């Protein structure tokens, strides 16, 4: 059953963190001339109207991207991400670019993308968004399956974004299994896994599962808007990055104090960057 629709959440604080990290990794990959492969296992639709009934119902973007939109003091690392959003907005913030659109905008002719999405309503929107793009393939297939079938990429360089909805608790296990499968085939790839903190014990299942794989070089980046709680709702979100570009740790330590202050003016926020397993 697929009930999750990202249109209710596009541009919220979790997207800001995820897409800032995504942009920094892509920027690092582009420092080498050689082309790379971008795999987005759970792509969503790519482009979201922030004036849709869904976005207006939750208003989540108002406490996310809207808090950064008019700032004139953005750190350079954050402005790279905002610059990508400015490409699809003329002045006023109307649209939000999901991970596939943000990433595809940043690809060069020598790079290539595979975007998978299962939802019967969202997949056609994704396919239409990229129908004219030469170096982009979309498929209505299971994203976890791609970690076996699409890896290793012929380029031998790549970024894999794994961003499941976690509406089914099995997603927490599938992420770890998927990483094991992918890493077996492509150990030098950069893997970025998004996770929510709703109940901390679920998040710990991913961390413990990854520790048990024996994979090295796993960085965890987290931004909390509130302390952990056993009540309903997401209190924090994070990105776990395997084989992160060498600059990423320092970049995130530099910008997370800024992001936390701007995204959580109530003062209840916190952040952390630490190694699940070092090199
Ligand atoms: N990555 C997107 C972004 O950052 O803009 C958001 C993705 S959203 C959190 C998760 C998406 O995964 C939903 O659109 C959902 O329909 C889709 N989905 C759920 N299970 C899937 C699966 N097994 N394979 C591919 N897509 C799936």
PDB file of C-alpha atoms and ligand atoms in Angstrom:
ATOM      1  CA  UNK A   1       0.000   0.000   0.000  1.00  0.00           C
ATOM      2  CA  UNK A   2       1.402   3.355  -1.018  1.00  0.00           C
ATOM      3  CA  UNK A   3      -0.343   6.153   0.840  1.00  0.00           C
ATOM      4  CA  UNK A   4       2.594   8.529   1.322  1.00  0.00           C
ATOM      5  CA  UNK A   5       2.590  11.558  -1.010  1.00  0.00           C
ATOM      6  CA  UNK A   6       5.593  13.849  -0.790  1.00  0.00           C
ATOM      7  CA  UNK A   7       3.482  16.801  -2.000  1.00  0.00           C
ATOM      8  CA  UNK A   8       2.276  17.239   1.609  1.00  0.00           C
ATOM      9  CA  UNK A   9       5.838  17.618   2.864  1.00  0.00           C
ATOM     10  CA  UNK A  10       7.839  19.214   0.027  1.00  0.00           C
ATOM     11  CA  UNK A  11      10.155  21.961   1.212  1.00  0.00           C
ATOM     12  CA  UNK A  12       9.895  21.167   4.919  1.00  0.00           C
ATOM     13  CA  UNK A  13      12.940  21.286   7.235  1.00  0.00           C
ATOM     14  CA  UNK A  14      13.802  17.683   6.387  1.00  0.00           C
ATOM     15  CA  UNK A  15      13.877  18.469   2.656  1.00  0.00           C
ATOM     16  CA  UNK A  16      16.088  21.490   3.343  1.00  0.00           C
ATOM     17  CA  UNK A  17      18.641  19.303   5.110  1.00  0.00           C
ATOM     18  CA  UNK A  18      18.412  16.433   2.584  1.00  0.00           C
ATOM     19  CA  UNK A  19      18.691  18.653  -0.466  1.00  0.00           C
ATOM     20  CA  UNK A  20      21.499  20.791   0.945  1.00  0.00           C
ATOM     21  CA  UNK A  21      23.519  17.612   1.520  1.00  0.00           C
ATOM     22  CA  UNK A  22      22.552  16.304  -1.928  1.00  0.00           C
ATOM     23  CA  UNK A  23      23.732  19.506  -3.606  1.00  0.00           C
ATOM     24  CA  UNK A  24      27.046  19.483  -1.728  1.00  0.00           C
ATOM     25  CA  UNK A  25      27.742  15.870  -2.736  1.00  0.00           C
ATOM     26  CA  UNK A  26      26.907  16.589  -6.387  1.00  0.00           C
ATOM     27  CA  UNK A  27      29.124  19.670  -6.324  1.00  0.00           C
ATOM     28  CA  UNK A  28      31.999  17.541  -5.001  1.00  0.00           C
ATOM     29  CA  UNK A  29      31.438  14.842  -7.651  1.00  0.00           C
ATOM     30  CA  UNK A  30      31.624  17.502 -10.367  1.00  0.00           C
ATOM     31  CA  UNK A  31      35.111  18.467  -9.316  1.00  0.00           C
ATOM     32  CA  UNK A  32      36.294  15.598 -11.517  1.00  0.00           C
ATOM     33  CA  UNK A  33      35.686  15.780 -15.249  1.00  0.00           C
ATOM     34  CA  UNK A  34      34.720  12.112 -15.560  1.00  0.00           C
ATOM     35  CA  UNK A  35      30.968  11.501 -15.714  1.00  0.00           C
ATOM     36  CA  UNK A  36      29.013   9.908 -12.874  1.00  0.00           C
ATOM     37  CA  UNK A  37      25.747   8.051 -12.320  1.00  0.00           C
ATOM     38  CA  UNK A  38      22.957   9.395 -10.102  1.00  0.00           C
ATOM     39  CA  UNK A  39      20.424   6.894  -8.807  1.00  0.00           C
ATOM     40  CA  UNK A  40      17.338   8.209  -6.994  1.00  0.00           C
ATOM     41  CA  UNK A  41      15.587   5.085  -5.680  1.00  0.00           C
ATOM     42  CA  UNK A  42      12.491   6.841  -4.263  1.00  0.00           C
ATOM     43  CA  UNK A  43      12.191   9.858  -6.522  1.00  0.00           C
ATOM     44  CA  UNK A  44       8.739  11.354  -5.899  1.00  0.00           C
ATOM     45  CA  UNK A  45       7.442  13.630  -8.676  1.00  0.00           C
ATOM     46  CA  UNK A  46      10.332  16.077  -9.049  1.00  0.00           C
ATOM     47  CA  UNK A  47       8.432  19.378  -8.980  1.00  0.00           C
ATOM     48  CA  UNK A  48       5.946  20.485  -6.319  1.00  0.00           C
ATOM     49  CA  UNK A  49       3.620  23.478  -6.279  1.00  0.00           C
ATOM     50  CA  UNK A  50       3.701  25.106  -2.863  1.00  0.00           C
ATOM     51  CA  UNK A  51       0.199  26.452  -3.569  1.00  0.00           C
ATOM     52  CA  UNK A  52      -1.332  23.004  -4.069  1.00  0.00           C
ATOM     53  CA  UNK A  53      -4.122  21.820  -1.775  1.00  0.00           C
ATOM     54  CA  UNK A  54      -1.647  19.305  -0.283  1.00  0.00           C
ATOM     55  CA  UNK A  55       1.070  21.871   0.498  1.00  0.00           C
ATOM     56  CA  UNK A  56      -1.459  24.357   1.848  1.00  0.00           C
ATOM     57  CA  UNK A  57      -3.060  21.708   4.038  1.00  0.00           C
ATOM     58  CA  UNK A  58       0.103  21.053   6.040  1.00  0.00           C
ATOM     59  CA  UNK A  59       1.989  24.322   5.434  1.00  0.00           C
ATOM     60  CA  UNK A  60       5.207  22.451   6.233  1.00  0.00           C
ATOM     61  CA  UNK A  61       7.295  24.459   3.751  1.00  0.00           C
ATOM     62  CA  UNK A  62       6.521  27.627   5.709  1.00  0.00           C
ATOM     63  CA  UNK A  63       8.750  26.345   8.519  1.00  0.00           C
ATOM     64  CA  UNK A  64      11.261  25.017   5.992  1.00  0.00           C
ATOM     65  CA  UNK A  65      12.343  26.549   2.707  1.00  0.00           C
ATOM     66  CA  UNK A  66      10.262  29.721   3.235  1.00  0.00           C
ATOM     67  CA  UNK A  67      12.457  30.631   6.215  1.00  0.00           C
ATOM     68  CA  UNK A  68      15.546  30.656   3.981  1.00  0.00           C
ATOM     69  CA  UNK A  69      14.065  32.130   0.823  1.00  0.00           C
ATOM     70  CA  UNK A  70      14.561  35.842   1.480  1.00  0.00           C
ATOM     71  CA  UNK A  71      17.753  35.615   3.541  1.00  0.00           C
ATOM     72  CA  UNK A  72      20.676  37.676   2.332  1.00  0.00           C
ATOM     73  CA  UNK A  73      23.186  36.076   4.707  1.00  0.00           C
ATOM     74  CA  UNK A  74      23.230  32.525   3.336  1.00  0.00           C
ATOM     75  CA  UNK A  75      26.490  30.627   3.773  1.00  0.00           C
ATOM     76  CA  UNK A  76      27.939  29.716   0.380  1.00  0.00           C
ATOM     77  CA  UNK A  77      27.215  26.002   0.945  1.00  0.00           C
ATOM     78  CA  UNK A  78      23.500  26.734   1.442  1.00  0.00           C
ATOM     79  CA  UNK A  79      23.311  29.237  -1.411  1.00  0.00           C
ATOM     80  CA  UNK A  80      24.318  26.501  -3.882  1.00  0.00           C
ATOM     81  CA  UNK A  81      21.063  24.694  -3.044  1.00  0.00           C
ATOM     82  CA  UNK A  82      18.954  27.855  -3.013  1.00  0.00           C
ATOM     83  CA  UNK A  83      20.402  28.817  -6.422  1.00  0.00           C
ATOM     84  CA  UNK A  84      18.968  25.588  -7.861  1.00  0.00           C
ATOM     85  CA  UNK A  85      15.511  26.475  -6.501  1.00  0.00           C
ATOM     86  CA  UNK A  86      15.765  30.001  -7.921  1.00  0.00           C
ATOM     87  CA  UNK A  87      16.035  28.421 -11.376  1.00  0.00           C
ATOM     88  CA  UNK A  88      12.407  27.246 -11.145  1.00  0.00           C
ATOM     89  CA  UNK A  89      11.035  30.299  -9.319  1.00  0.00           C
ATOM     90  CA  UNK A  90      10.901  33.783 -10.741  1.00  0.00           C
ATOM     91  CA  UNK A  91      11.245  35.868  -7.572  1.00  0.00           C
ATOM     92  CA  UNK A  92       8.405  34.592  -5.397  1.00  0.00           C
ATOM     93  CA  UNK A  93       8.675  31.079  -3.946  1.00  0.00           C
ATOM     94  CA  UNK A  94       6.012  29.007  -5.750  1.00  0.00           C
ATOM     95  CA  UNK A  95       7.631  25.717  -6.633  1.00  0.00           C
ATOM     96  CA  UNK A  96       9.852  23.319  -4.806  1.00  0.00           C
ATOM     97  CA  UNK A  97      12.295  21.037  -6.604  1.00  0.00           C
ATOM     98  CA  UNK A  98      12.423  17.516  -5.227  1.00  0.00           C
ATOM     99  CA  UNK A  99      15.601  15.467  -5.277  1.00  0.00           C
ATOM    100  CA  UNK A 100      15.398  14.283  -8.916  1.00  0.00           C
ATOM    101  CA  UNK A 101      14.851  17.777 -10.306  1.00  0.00           C
ATOM    102  CA  UNK A 102      17.506  19.339  -8.080  1.00  0.00           C
ATOM    103  CA  UNK A 103      19.975  16.661  -9.111  1.00  0.00           C
ATOM    104  CA  UNK A 104      19.172  16.582 -12.822  1.00  0.00           C
ATOM    105  CA  UNK A 105      19.536  20.379 -13.003  1.00  0.00           C
ATOM    106  CA  UNK A 106      23.092  19.907 -11.758  1.00  0.00           C
ATOM    107  CA  UNK A 107      24.126  17.108 -14.118  1.00  0.00           C
ATOM    108  CA  UNK A 108      26.561  17.731 -16.950  1.00  0.00           C
ATOM    109  CA  UNK A 109      26.310  16.139 -20.414  1.00  0.00           C
ATOM    110  CA  UNK A 110      28.684  13.359 -19.321  1.00  0.00           C
ATOM    111  CA  UNK A 111      26.538  12.440 -16.264  1.00  0.00           C
ATOM    112  CA  UNK A 112      23.420  10.257 -16.215  1.00  0.00           C
ATOM    113  CA  UNK A 113      20.454   9.600 -13.919  1.00  0.00           C
ATOM    114  CA  UNK A 114      18.063   6.761 -13.158  1.00  0.00           C
ATOM    115  CA  UNK A 115      14.953   7.768 -11.195  1.00  0.00           C
ATOM    116  CA  UNK A 116      12.514   5.209  -9.817  1.00  0.00           C
ATOM    117  CA  UNK A 117       9.115   5.774  -8.250  1.00  0.00           C
ATOM    118  CA  UNK A 118       6.336   3.267  -7.553  1.00  0.00           C
ATOM    119  CA  UNK A 119       3.260   5.379  -6.826  1.00  0.00           C
ATOM    120  CA  UNK A 120       0.669   5.053  -9.623  1.00  0.00           C
ATOM    121  CA  UNK A 121      -0.229   8.768  -9.477  1.00  0.00           C
ATOM    122  CA  UNK A 122       3.249  10.147  -8.871  1.00  0.00           C
ATOM    123  CA  UNK A 123       5.119   8.095 -11.451  1.00  0.00           C
ATOM    124  CA  UNK A 124       3.435   9.686 -14.520  1.00  0.00           C
ATOM    125  CA  UNK A 125       4.295  13.148 -13.169  1.00  0.00           C
ATOM    126  CA  UNK A 126       7.923  12.105 -12.748  1.00  0.00           C
ATOM    127  CA  UNK A 127       8.039  10.587 -16.238  1.00  0.00           C
ATOM    128  CA  UNK A 128       6.554  13.727 -17.820  1.00  0.00           C
ATOM    129  CA  UNK A 129       8.922  16.024 -15.931  1.00  0.00           C
ATOM    130  CA  UNK A 130      11.951  14.331 -17.483  1.00  0.00           C
ATOM    131  CA  UNK A 131      10.507  13.102 -20.788  1.00  0.00           C
ATOM    132  CA  UNK A 132      12.748  15.405 -22.840  1.00  0.00           C
ATOM    133  CA  UNK A 133      15.965  14.843 -20.892  1.00  0.00           C
ATOM    134  CA  UNK A 134      18.529  12.930 -22.865  1.00  0.00           C
ATOM    135  CA  UNK A 135      20.563  11.587 -19.951  1.00  0.00           C
ATOM    136  CA  UNK A 136      17.679  10.712 -17.618  1.00  0.00           C
ATOM    137  CA  UNK A 137      15.740   7.443 -17.410  1.00  0.00           C
ATOM    138  CA  UNK A 138      12.622   7.078 -15.254  1.00  0.00           C
ATOM    139  CA  UNK A 139      11.096   3.733 -14.297  1.00  0.00           C
ATOM    140  CA  UNK A 140       8.045   2.663 -12.334  1.00  0.00           C
ATOM    141  CA  UNK A 141       9.980   0.083 -10.384  1.00  0.00           C
ATOM    142  CA  UNK A 142      10.912  -0.762  -6.822  1.00  0.00           C
ATOM    143  CA  UNK A 143      13.750   1.528  -5.751  1.00  0.00           C
ATOM    144  CA  UNK A 144      15.375  -1.033  -3.448  1.00  0.00           C
ATOM    145  CA  UNK A 145      15.596  -3.448  -6.380  1.00  0.00           C
ATOM    146  CA  UNK A 146      17.789  -0.958  -8.291  1.00  0.00           C
ATOM    147  CA  UNK A 147      20.540  -1.422  -5.715  1.00  0.00           C
ATOM    148  CA  UNK A 148      20.988  -4.862  -7.260  1.00  0.00           C
ATOM    149  CA  UNK A 149      20.033  -4.302 -10.884  1.00  0.00           C
ATOM    150  CA  UNK A 150      21.542  -0.859 -11.604  1.00  0.00           C
ATOM    151  CA  UNK A 151      24.862  -1.280  -9.787  1.00  0.00           C
ATOM    152  CA  UNK A 152      27.732  -1.093 -10.475  1.00  0.00           C
ATOM    153  CA  UNK A 153      27.318   1.740 -12.976  1.00  0.00           C
ATOM    154  CA  UNK A 154      29.471   1.696 -16.091  1.00  0.00           C
ATOM    155  CA  UNK A 155      30.941   5.087 -15.077  1.00  0.00           C
ATOM    156  CA  UNK A 156      32.388   3.513 -11.885  1.00  0.00           C
ATOM    157  CA  UNK A 157      31.447   6.765 -10.108  1.00  0.00           C
ATOM    158  CA  UNK A 158      28.106   7.521  -8.602  1.00  0.00           C
ATOM    159  CA  UNK A 159      25.719   8.861  -5.983  1.00  0.00           C
ATOM    160  CA  UNK A 160      22.796   6.797  -4.773  1.00  0.00           C
ATOM    161  CA  UNK A 161      20.034   8.597  -2.878  1.00  0.00           C
ATOM    162  CA  UNK A 162      17.759   6.317  -0.856  1.00  0.00           C
ATOM    163  CA  UNK A 163      14.760   8.228   0.439  1.00  0.00           C
ATOM    164  CA  UNK A 164      11.889   5.877   1.353  1.00  0.00           C
ATOM    165  CA  UNK A 165       8.724   7.104   3.096  1.00  0.00           C
ATOM    166  CA  UNK A 166       9.154   4.740   6.104  1.00  0.00           C
ATOM    167  CA  UNK A 167       5.364   4.413   6.231  1.00  0.00           C
ATOM    168  CA  UNK A 168       6.020   0.683   6.445  1.00  0.00           C
ATOM    169  CA  UNK A 169       8.318  -0.184   9.323  1.00  0.00           C
ATOM    170  CA  UNK A 170      10.055  -2.713   7.070  1.00  0.00           C
ATOM    171  CA  UNK A 171      11.644   0.225   5.208  1.00  0.00           C
ATOM    172  CA  UNK A 172      14.109   0.520   8.126  1.00  0.00           C
ATOM    173  CA  UNK A 173      15.350  -3.025   7.400  1.00  0.00           C
ATOM    174  CA  UNK A 174      15.088  -2.716   3.626  1.00  0.00           C
ATOM    175  CA  UNK A 175      17.430   0.274   3.694  1.00  0.00           C
ATOM    176  CA  UNK A 176      20.137  -1.742   5.445  1.00  0.00           C
ATOM    177  CA  UNK A 177      19.639  -4.794   3.206  1.00  0.00           C
ATOM    178  CA  UNK A 178      19.649  -2.546   0.136  1.00  0.00           C
ATOM    179  CA  UNK A 179      22.925  -0.947   1.202  1.00  0.00           C
ATOM    180  CA  UNK A 180      24.502  -4.379   1.693  1.00  0.00           C
ATOM    181  CA  UNK A 181      23.414  -5.397  -1.807  1.00  0.00           C
ATOM    182  CA  UNK A 182      24.548  -2.151  -3.383  1.00  0.00           C
ATOM    183  CA  UNK A 183      27.870  -2.007  -1.560  1.00  0.00           C
ATOM    184  CA  UNK A 184      28.711  -5.594  -2.567  1.00  0.00           C
ATOM    185  CA  UNK A 185      28.446  -4.501  -6.191  1.00  0.00           C
ATOM    186  CA  UNK A 186      29.745  -0.937  -5.932  1.00  0.00           C
ATOM    187  CA  UNK A 187      31.879  -0.318  -2.849  1.00  0.00           C
ATOM    188  CA  UNK A 188      33.263   3.028  -4.044  1.00  0.00           C
ATOM    189  CA  UNK A 189      29.885   4.670  -4.615  1.00  0.00           C
ATOM    190  CA  UNK A 190      28.549   7.472  -2.443  1.00  0.00           C
ATOM    191  CA  UNK A 191      25.337   6.371  -0.722  1.00  0.00           C
ATOM    192  CA  UNK A 192      23.059   8.926   0.933  1.00  0.00           C
ATOM    193  CA  UNK A 193      20.195   7.619   3.050  1.00  0.00           C
ATOM    194  CA  UNK A 194      17.551   9.956   4.406  1.00  0.00           C
ATOM    195  CA  UNK A 195      15.844   9.061   7.685  1.00  0.00           C
ATOM    196  CA  UNK A 196      13.234  10.628   9.960  1.00  0.00           C
ATOM    197  CA  UNK A 197      13.334  10.618  13.732  1.00  0.00           C
ATOM    198  CA  UNK A 198       9.809   9.804  14.842  1.00  0.00           C
ATOM    199  CA  UNK A 199      10.678   7.191  17.412  1.00  0.00           C
ATOM    200  CA  UNK A 200      14.404   7.126  18.142  1.00  0.00           C
ATOM    201  CA  UNK A 201      14.450   3.331  18.437  1.00  0.00           C
ATOM    202  CA  UNK A 202      13.501   2.990  14.751  1.00  0.00           C
ATOM    203  CA  UNK A 203      16.321   5.271  13.669  1.00  0.00           C
ATOM    204  CA  UNK A 204      18.716   3.257  15.821  1.00  0.00           C
ATOM    205  CA  UNK A 205      17.744   0.142  13.852  1.00  0.00           C
ATOM    206  CA  UNK A 206      19.319   1.650  10.735  1.00  0.00           C
ATOM    207  CA  UNK A 207      22.443   2.775  12.581  1.00  0.00           C
ATOM    208  CA  UNK A 208      22.934  -0.600  14.292  1.00  0.00           C
ATOM    209  CA  UNK A 209      22.183  -2.448  11.057  1.00  0.00           C
ATOM    210  CA  UNK A 210      24.791  -0.432   9.180  1.00  0.00           C
ATOM    211  CA  UNK A 211      27.360  -0.958  11.951  1.00  0.00           C
ATOM    212  CA  UNK A 212      26.781  -4.701  11.669  1.00  0.00           C
ATOM    213  CA  UNK A 213      27.579  -4.686   7.921  1.00  0.00           C
ATOM    214  CA  UNK A 214      31.200  -3.814   8.639  1.00  0.00           C
ATOM    215  CA  UNK A 215      31.122  -1.031   6.025  1.00  0.00           C
ATOM    216  CA  UNK A 216      33.536   1.794   6.900  1.00  0.00           C
ATOM    217  CA  UNK A 217      33.331   5.546   6.350  1.00  0.00           C
ATOM    218  CA  UNK A 218      29.727   6.221   7.351  1.00  0.00           C
ATOM    219  CA  UNK A 219      28.884   9.796   8.344  1.00  0.00           C
ATOM    220  CA  UNK A 220      25.655  10.753  10.124  1.00  0.00           C
ATOM    221  CA  UNK A 221      24.227  14.254   9.826  1.00  0.00           C
ATOM    222  CA  UNK A 222      21.147  15.265  11.810  1.00  0.00           C
ATOM    223  CA  UNK A 223      19.038  18.340  12.448  1.00  0.00           C
ATOM    224  CA  UNK A 224      16.398  18.255  15.194  1.00  0.00           C
ATOM    225  CA  UNK A 225      13.614  20.774  15.511  1.00  0.00           C
ATOM    226  CA  UNK A 226      12.610  19.410  18.917  1.00  0.00           C
ATOM    227  CA  UNK A 227      14.085  16.925  21.387  1.00  0.00           C
ATOM    228  CA  UNK A 228      13.231  13.218  20.909  1.00  0.00           C
ATOM    229  CA  UNK A 229       9.702  12.367  21.974  1.00  0.00           C
ATOM    230  CA  UNK A 230       7.377   9.376  22.139  1.00  0.00           C
ATOM    231  CA  UNK A 231       4.473  11.497  20.877  1.00  0.00           C
ATOM    232  CA  UNK A 232       3.361  11.541  17.238  1.00  0.00           C
ATOM    233  CA  UNK A 233       5.336  13.518  14.695  1.00  0.00           C
ATOM    234  CA  UNK A 234       8.836  13.912  13.303  1.00  0.00           C
ATOM    235  CA  UNK A 235      11.186  15.684  15.692  1.00  0.00           C
ATOM    236  CA  UNK A 236      14.346  15.448  13.579  1.00  0.00           C
ATOM    237  CA  UNK A 237      15.710  14.090  10.340  1.00  0.00           C
ATOM    238  CA  UNK A 238      19.069  13.144   9.038  1.00  0.00           C
ATOM    239  CA  UNK A 239      21.262  11.918   6.259  1.00  0.00           C
ATOM    240  CA  UNK A 240      23.598   8.963   6.557  1.00  0.00           C
ATOM    241  CA  UNK A 241      26.336   9.177   3.956  1.00  0.00           C
ATOM    242  CA  UNK A 242      28.634   6.288   3.062  1.00  0.00           C
ATOM    243  CA  UNK A 243      31.889   7.345   1.387  1.00  0.00           C
ATOM    244  CA  UNK A 244      31.127  11.057   1.811  1.00  0.00           C
ATOM    245  CA  UNK A 245      33.233  13.556  -0.149  1.00  0.00           C
ATOM    246  CA  UNK A 246      36.092  14.630   2.127  1.00  0.00           C
ATOM    247  CA  UNK A 247      34.742  18.173   2.511  1.00  0.00           C
ATOM    248  CA  UNK A 248      31.236  17.190   3.631  1.00  0.00           C
ATOM    249  CA  UNK A 249      31.876  16.757   7.356  1.00  0.00           C
ATOM    250  CA  UNK A 250      33.442  20.209   7.711  1.00  0.00           C
ATOM    251  CA  UNK A 251      30.859  21.834   5.435  1.00  0.00           C
ATOM    252  CA  UNK A 252      27.975  20.489   7.505  1.00  0.00           C
ATOM    253  CA  UNK A 253      29.622  21.453  10.800  1.00  0.00           C
ATOM    254  CA  UNK A 254      29.948  24.952   9.414  1.00  0.00           C
ATOM    255  CA  UNK A 255      26.382  25.394   8.158  1.00  0.00           C
ATOM    256  CA  UNK A 256      24.269  23.397  10.625  1.00  0.00           C
ATOM    257  CA  UNK A 257      24.433  26.060  13.367  1.00  0.00           C
ATOM    258  CA  UNK A 258      23.087  28.561  10.806  1.00  0.00           C
ATOM    259  CA  UNK A 259      20.393  26.208   9.462  1.00  0.00           C
ATOM    260  CA  UNK A 260      19.282  25.268  12.972  1.00  0.00           C
ATOM    261  CA  UNK A 261      18.992  28.897  14.039  1.00  0.00           C
ATOM    262  CA  UNK A 262      17.033  29.961  10.944  1.00  0.00           C
ATOM    263  CA  UNK A 263      14.812  26.888  10.656  1.00  0.00           C
ATOM    264  CA  UNK A 264      14.086  26.666  14.384  1.00  0.00           C
ATOM    265  CA  UNK A 265      13.779  30.233  15.695  1.00  0.00           C
ATOM    266  CA  UNK A 266      11.874  28.828  18.695  1.00  0.00           C
ATOM    267  CA  UNK A 267      15.259  27.734  20.062  1.00  0.00           C
ATOM    268  CA  UNK A 268      14.351  24.047  20.503  1.00  0.00           C
ATOM    269  CA  UNK A 269      16.623  22.833  17.705  1.00  0.00           C
ATOM    270  CA  UNK A 270      19.940  21.001  17.753  1.00  0.00           C
ATOM    271  CA  UNK A 271      22.288  19.339  15.285  1.00  0.00           C
ATOM    272  CA  UNK A 272      24.937  16.667  15.133  1.00  0.00           C
ATOM    273  CA  UNK A 273      27.563  15.418  12.710  1.00  0.00           C
ATOM    274  CA  UNK A 274      29.347  12.234  13.722  1.00  0.00           C
ATOM    275  CA  UNK A 275      30.842   9.057  12.286  1.00  0.00           C
ATOM    276  CA  UNK A 276      28.833   5.840  12.613  1.00  0.00           C
ATOM    277  CA  UNK A 277      32.011   4.120  11.518  1.00  0.00           C
ATOM    278  CA  UNK A 278      35.135   6.050  10.582  1.00  0.00           C
ATOM    279  CA  UNK A 279      37.514   5.109   7.793  1.00  0.00           C
TER     280      UNK A 279
HETATM  281  N1  LIG B   1      13.284  11.780  -2.913  1.00  0.00           N
HETATM  282  C1  LIG B   1      12.155  12.697  -3.034  1.00  0.00           C
HETATM  283  C2  LIG B   1      12.644  14.102  -2.809  1.00  0.00           C
HETATM  284  O1  LIG B   1      13.588  14.314  -2.025  1.00  0.00           O
HETATM  285  O2  LIG B   1      12.094  15.031  -3.427  1.00  0.00           O
HETATM  286  C3  LIG B   1      11.043  12.368  -2.074  1.00  0.00           C
HETATM  287  C4  LIG B   1      10.677  10.928  -1.991  1.00  0.00           C
HETATM  288  S1  LIG B   1       9.377  10.540  -0.890  1.00  0.00           S
HETATM  289  C5  LIG B   1      10.091  10.761   0.692  1.00  0.00           C
HETATM  290  C6  LIG B   1       9.314   8.793  -1.041  1.00  0.00           C
HETATM  291  C7  LIG B   1       8.723   8.320  -2.374  1.00  0.00           C
HETATM  292  O3  LIG B   1       8.980   6.914  -2.497  1.00  0.00           O
HETATM  293  C8  LIG B   1       7.224   8.463  -2.503  1.00  0.00           C
HETATM  294  O4  LIG B   1       6.947   9.228  -3.648  1.00  0.00           O
HETATM  295  C9  LIG B   1       6.689   7.029  -2.646  1.00  0.00           C
HETATM  296  O5  LIG B   1       5.598   6.922  -3.531  1.00  0.00           O
HETATM  297  C10 LIG B   1       7.887   6.321  -3.194  1.00  0.00           C
HETATM  298  N2  LIG B   1       7.997   4.868  -2.921  1.00  0.00           N
HETATM  299  C11 LIG B   1       7.560   4.156  -1.856  1.00  0.00           C
HETATM  300  N3  LIG B   1       8.013   2.892  -1.897  1.00  0.00           N
HETATM  301  C12 LIG B   1       8.793   2.797  -3.012  1.00  0.00           C
HETATM  302  C13 LIG B   1       9.587   1.775  -3.574  1.00  0.00           C
HETATM  303  N4  LIG B   1       9.676   0.569  -2.990  1.00  0.00           N
HETATM  304  N5  LIG B   1      10.272   2.030  -4.702  1.00  0.00           N
HETATM  305  C14 LIG B   1      10.195   3.255  -5.299  1.00  0.00           C
HETATM  306  N6  LIG B   1       9.467   4.276  -4.806  1.00  0.00           N
HETATM  307  C15 LIG B   1       8.774   4.057  -3.679  1.00  0.00           C
END
